[in-house]
Tab-separated table of C-alpha atoms in Angstrom:
chain	number	residue	atom	x	y	z
A	1	MET	CA	5.269	6.153	9.315
A	2	VAL	CA	5.398	7.914	5.929
A	3	TYR	CA	8.843	7.753	4.353
A	4	PRO	CA	10.168	10.834	2.482
A	5	ILE	CA	11.133	8.532	-0.402
A	6	ALA	CA	7.536	7.327	-0.682
A	7	LEU	CA	6.224	10.894	-0.674
A	8	GLU	CA	8.655	11.885	-3.401
A	9	ALA	CA	7.692	8.827	-5.467
A	10	VAL	CA	4.001	9.727	-5.187
A	11	LYS	CA	4.803	13.310	-6.190
A	12	ARG	CA	6.640	12.119	-9.298
A	13	LEU	CA	3.833	9.721	-10.216
A	14	ASP	CA	1.277	12.504	-9.709
A	15	ALA	CA	3.113	14.551	-12.317
A	16	LEU	CA	2.608	11.706	-14.805
A	17	PHE	CA	-1.083	11.462	-13.939
A	18	ASP	CA	-1.423	15.237	-14.445
A	19	ILE	CA	-0.254	14.731	-18.027
A	20	GLU	CA	-2.761	11.895	-18.483
A	21	ARG	CA	-5.592	14.078	-17.255
A	22	ALA	CA	-4.576	16.826	-19.670
A	23	VAL	CA	-4.617	14.545	-22.746
A	24	ASN	CA	-7.718	12.579	-21.744
A	25	GLY	CA	-10.219	12.606	-24.614
A	26	LYS	CA	-7.768	13.872	-27.230
A	27	PRO	CA	-7.015	11.917	-30.428
A	28	ALA	CA	-4.625	8.985	-30.021
A	29	ALA	CA	-1.905	10.604	-32.124
A	30	ASP	CA	-2.003	13.732	-29.955
A	31	ARG	CA	-1.787	11.642	-26.776
A	32	VAL	CA	1.231	9.764	-28.132
A	33	ALA	CA	3.004	12.996	-29.051
A	34	VAL	CA	2.391	14.576	-25.641
A	35	ARG	CA	3.504	11.455	-23.790
A	36	GLN	CA	6.669	11.189	-25.837
A	37	GLU	CA	7.440	14.862	-25.230
A	38	LEU	CA	6.429	15.186	-21.572
A	39	SER	CA	5.880	11.764	-19.981
A	40	ALA	CA	8.923	9.945	-21.354
A	41	PRO	CA	11.465	12.350	-19.808
A	42	LEU	CA	9.655	12.107	-16.455
A	43	MET	CA	9.787	8.313	-16.621
A	44	THR	CA	13.507	8.492	-17.374
A	45	GLU	CA	14.046	10.806	-14.405
A	46	LEU	CA	11.931	8.528	-12.201
A	47	HIS	CA	14.029	5.514	-13.140
A	48	SER	CA	17.308	7.336	-12.466
A	49	TRP	CA	15.973	8.658	-9.165
A	50	LEU	CA	14.890	5.181	-8.052
A	51	ILE	CA	18.344	3.795	-8.808
A	52	ALA	CA	19.890	6.580	-6.715
A	53	GLN	CA	17.495	5.898	-3.818
A	54	ARG	CA	18.195	2.175	-4.001
A	55	ALA	CA	21.889	2.836	-3.397
A	56	MET	CA	21.100	4.723	-0.186
A	57	LEU	CA	18.749	2.159	1.383
A	58	SER	CA	19.902	-0.586	3.702
A	59	ARG	CA	19.098	-4.165	2.760
A	60	SER	CA	16.617	-4.493	5.638
A	61	HIS	CA	14.719	-1.256	4.944
A	62	ASN	CA	10.978	-1.632	4.260
A	63	LEU	CA	11.301	0.194	0.938
A	64	THR	CA	14.337	-1.675	-0.391
A	65	LYS	CA	12.374	-4.445	-2.109
A	66	PRO	CA	9.793	-2.249	-3.897
A	67	VAL	CA	12.464	0.267	-4.949
A	68	LEU	CA	14.677	-2.564	-6.181
A	69	ASN	CA	11.843	-4.121	-8.196
A	70	SER	CA	10.828	-0.849	-9.814
A	71	SER	CA	14.343	0.296	-10.693
A	72	LYS	CA	15.361	-2.846	-12.587
A	73	GLY	CA	13.414	-1.993	-15.697
A	74	PRO	CA	11.948	-4.593	-18.075
A	75	SER	CA	14.226	-7.617	-18.442
A	76	SER	CA	13.809	-7.835	-22.205
A	77	ALA	CA	14.500	-4.188	-22.908
A	78	GLY	CA	17.446	-1.876	-22.607
A	79	ALA	CA	17.505	1.003	-20.180
A	80	PRO	CA	14.031	2.585	-19.916
A	81	ALA	CA	15.601	5.962	-20.656
A	82	ARG	CA	16.459	4.815	-24.181
A	83	ARG	CA	13.143	3.101	-24.939
A	84	ALA	CA	10.524	5.292	-23.304
A	85	PRO	CA	10.343	7.969	-26.077
A	86	ALA	CA	9.620	5.282	-28.679
A	87	ARG	CA	6.184	4.295	-27.388
A	88	GLU	CA	3.001	5.560	-25.841
A	89	LEU	CA	2.894	5.380	-22.061
A	90	ALA	CA	-0.389	3.714	-21.126
A	91	PRO	CA	-2.650	5.366	-18.532
A	92	ALA	CA	-3.556	3.438	-15.405
A	93	THR	CA	-5.934	3.880	-12.499
A	94	GLY	CA	-5.974	1.880	-9.303
A	95	ARG	CA	-8.325	1.435	-6.370
A	96	ALA	CA	-7.660	0.175	-2.878
A	97	ARG	CA	-9.671	-0.132	0.333
A	98	ARG	CA	-9.147	-0.371	4.103
A	99	LEU	CA	-5.523	0.665	4.258
A	100	MET	CA	-3.563	-0.303	7.334
A	101	HIS	CA	-0.094	0.364	8.663
A	102	GLN	CA	1.476	0.160	12.073
A	103	ALA	CA	0.443	3.671	13.131
A	104	THR	CA	-3.324	3.235	12.645
A	105	ALA	CA	-5.555	0.325	13.634
A	106	PHE	CA	-2.810	-1.469	15.531
A	107	THR	CA	-1.472	1.166	17.870
A	108	GLY	CA	-5.012	2.545	18.083
A	109	CYS	CA	-6.247	-0.782	19.447
A	110	LEU	CA	-3.446	-0.844	21.980
A	111	ARG	CA	-4.226	2.710	23.106
A	112	LEU	CA	-7.954	2.025	23.453
A	113	GLY	CA	-7.209	-1.186	25.325
A	114	ARG	CA	-5.236	0.752	27.882
A	115	GLU	CA	-7.968	3.369	28.228
A	116	ARG	CA	-11.102	1.222	28.176
A	117	PRO	CA	-12.037	-2.175	29.628
A	118	VAL	CA	-14.475	-2.744	26.736
A	119	ILE	CA	-13.813	-1.846	23.078
A	120	LYS	CA	-16.803	-1.695	20.732
A	121	VAL	CA	-16.041	-2.562	17.108
A	122	VAL	CA	-18.330	-2.734	14.076
A	123	ALA	CA	-18.910	-6.346	13.003
A	124	ASP	CA	-21.279	-6.044	10.029
A	125	GLN	CA	-19.038	-4.278	7.489
A	126	HIS	CA	-17.181	-6.811	5.361
A	127	GLY	CA	-14.069	-5.994	3.364
A	128	SER	CA	-10.401	-6.823	2.912
A	129	PRO	CA	-7.909	-5.162	5.304
A	130	THR	CA	-5.033	-4.056	3.094
A	131	SER	CA	-1.406	-3.296	3.886
A	132	ALA	CA	-0.170	0.126	2.793
A	133	ALA	CA	3.252	-1.428	2.210
A	134	ASP	CA	1.718	-4.024	-0.130
A	135	ILE	CA	0.008	-1.257	-2.096
A	136	ALA	CA	3.295	0.622	-2.437
A	137	ASP	CA	5.043	-2.533	-3.642
A	138	THR	CA	2.257	-3.214	-6.151
A	139	LEU	CA	2.294	0.340	-7.503
A	140	LEU	CA	6.017	0.132	-8.111
A	141	ARG	CA	5.635	-3.238	-9.847
A	142	MET	CA	2.921	-1.707	-12.022
A	143	THR	CA	5.193	1.211	-12.853
A	144	ARG	CA	7.910	-1.190	-13.946
A	145	ARG	CA	5.433	-3.077	-16.158
A	146	MET	CA	4.308	0.205	-17.734
A	147	LEU	CA	7.777	0.603	-19.207
A	148	ALA	CA	7.178	-2.356	-21.536
A	149	PRO	CA	6.048	-1.815	-25.148
A	150	ASP	CA	2.854	-3.846	-24.546
A	151	ALA	CA	1.919	-2.116	-21.288
A	152	PRO	CA	-1.776	-2.542	-20.437
A	153	CYS	CA	-4.171	0.262	-19.586
A	154	GLY	CA	-7.343	0.309	-17.560
A	155	ILE	CA	-8.589	0.246	-13.979
A	156	TRP	CA	-7.227	-2.248	-11.444
A	157	HIS	CA	-8.189	-3.020	-7.879
A	158	PHE	CA	-5.803	-4.000	-5.123
A	159	VAL	CA	-6.700	-5.401	-1.722
A	160	ASN	CA	-5.166	-8.165	0.312
A	161	ALA	CA	-6.854	-11.539	-0.129
A	162	GLY	CA	-9.558	-12.835	2.157
A	163	GLU	CA	-12.445	-11.156	3.911
A	164	ALA	CA	-12.885	-9.680	7.379
A	165	THR	CA	-14.942	-7.253	9.399
A	166	TRP	CA	-13.443	-4.499	11.527
A	167	HIS	CA	-14.195	-6.767	14.483
A	168	ASP	CA	-12.198	-9.614	12.913
A	169	LEU	CA	-9.226	-7.303	12.393
A	170	ALA	CA	-9.391	-5.952	15.942
A	171	GLU	CA	-9.629	-9.502	17.312
A	172	MET	CA	-6.369	-10.536	15.623
A	173	VAL	CA	-4.574	-7.335	16.578
A	174	LEU	CA	-5.579	-7.461	20.245
A	175	ALA	CA	-4.762	-11.156	20.522
A	176	ASP	CA	-1.198	-10.395	19.487
A	177	LEU	CA	-0.673	-7.061	21.229
A	178	TYR	CA	-1.953	-8.390	24.556
A	179	ALA	CA	-0.344	-11.822	24.359
A	180	HIS	CA	2.255	-10.713	26.909
A	181	GLU	CA	0.776	-7.500	28.269
A	182	GLY	CA	-1.584	-7.848	31.205
A	183	LYS	CA	-5.348	-8.209	31.048
A	184	ARG	CA	-6.801	-7.984	27.587
A	185	PRO	CA	-9.843	-5.707	27.125
A	186	ILE	CA	-13.198	-7.166	26.108
A	187	LEU	CA	-14.005	-6.836	22.414
A	188	GLN	CA	-17.703	-6.186	21.849
A	189	ALA	CA	-19.236	-6.604	18.383
A	190	ILE	CA	-21.673	-3.846	17.391
A	191	ALA	CA	-23.722	-2.937	14.321
A	192	THR	CA	-22.987	-0.066	11.961
A	193	THR	CA	-26.089	1.684	13.254
A	194	ASP	CA	-24.528	1.736	16.715
A	195	TYR	CA	-21.496	3.623	15.422
A	196	PRO	CA	-22.717	6.466	13.170
A	197	THR	CA	-20.131	8.272	11.059
A	198	PRO	CA	-20.388	11.417	8.871
A	199	ALA	CA	-19.781	9.300	5.760
A	200	ALA	CA	-21.881	6.195	5.138
A	201	ARG	CA	-19.795	3.003	5.151
A	202	PRO	CA	-20.761	0.195	2.748
A	203	PRO	CA	-21.663	-3.160	4.307
A	204	TYR	CA	-19.571	-4.996	1.696
A	205	SER	CA	-16.478	-3.399	0.174
A	206	ARG	CA	-14.335	-6.218	-1.197
A	207	LEU	CA	-12.683	-5.582	-4.564
A	208	ASP	CA	-11.961	-8.002	-7.404
A	209	THR	CA	-8.199	-8.217	-8.061
A	210	SER	CA	-8.315	-10.754	-10.922
A	211	SER	CA	-7.455	-8.160	-13.601
A	212	LEU	CA	-4.431	-7.052	-11.568
A	213	THR	CA	-3.212	-10.640	-11.420
A	214	ARG	CA	-3.866	-11.105	-15.137
A	215	ASP	CA	-2.088	-7.941	-16.300
A	216	PHE	CA	0.708	-7.614	-13.740
A	217	GLY	CA	1.127	-11.050	-12.180
A	218	VAL	CA	0.348	-9.615	-8.749
A	219	ILE	CA	-1.158	-12.182	-6.389
A	220	PRO	CA	-2.209	-10.404	-3.170
A	221	ARG	CA	-1.293	-12.212	0.016
A	222	HIS	CA	-3.909	-12.901	2.661
A	223	TRP	CA	-4.780	-10.008	4.931
A	224	GLN	CA	-3.842	-12.080	8.000
A	225	ASP	CA	-0.292	-12.516	6.660
A	226	ALA	CA	-0.051	-8.760	6.109
A	227	VAL	CA	-1.321	-8.091	9.636
A	228	ALA	CA	1.170	-10.568	11.062
A	229	ASP	CA	4.023	-8.706	9.347
A	230	ILE	CA	2.917	-5.344	10.739
A	231	LEU	CA	2.483	-6.796	14.216
A	232	GLY	CA	5.971	-8.270	13.922
A	233	GLN	CA	7.336	-4.808	13.129
A	234	ILE	CA	5.571	-3.329	16.151
A	235	ASN	CA	6.891	-6.082	18.409
A	236	HIS	CA	10.400	-5.559	17.047
A	237	ILE	CA	10.216	-1.806	17.665
A	238	ASP	CA	8.897	-2.384	21.201
A	239	ALA	CA	11.662	-4.919	21.895
A	240	MET	CA	14.361	-2.528	20.675
A	241	ALA	CA	12.894	0.295	22.763
A	242	GLY	CA	12.869	-1.941	25.830
A	243	LYS	CA	16.474	-2.963	25.227
A	244	GLN	CA	17.539	0.670	24.975
A	245	ASP	CA	15.731	1.456	28.228
A	246	GLU	CA	17.550	-1.390	29.957
A	247	GLU	CA	20.896	-0.174	28.647
A	248	GLY	CA	20.136	3.440	29.578
A	249	ILE	CA	20.143	4.621	25.950
A	250	SER	CA	17.929	7.570	25.127
């Protein structure tokens, strides 16, 4: 599920990156002037908007924590709106791989399991399955850090910790989804050559997140913990749907 708040946040951040692309390669003094004139007001608006969104979210909402973290502002500074024009806003670029949320690999495995007795999954591509929610939380934490006078700049990678193949991920997902649901389908490991795709997939796609930890204090949790959270959400949704069916609620 893609939340409207998340889409709006990405749209606002894209506007900041558009400014960065426009000043890329220009003298430092020119970049500072443009950022103070154009970026600082957008950052102020972003902060005010996040505070407004925070007030409308329930405590249990998936976005409450990341919105809360990003709208606090730096603890040692005053309101970002007052400080942003006084400094250069540092550019940042991030990379992530193998995104997952409850509407992709998880429900896809369940659907295929109901349709096929045997599911073939690639087992020779190694990477780090990564929660889309964790990426959103990290991006908002990075945005908050960028409000500080000593904000870093550079390229950072984010993936959940640990390593797995697509087969490993499917194994964990199916084990949970079929724990209480009839006969589990057979999971067959195959090679990349047995599953050709238009775009070539790398055999090893893990990313180093040490610079992210160093500059932002972000320590990615293990991919299995992230998967367990998403599976818990799916189980909760299924349980609520079953309860409504029993009570005759549509």
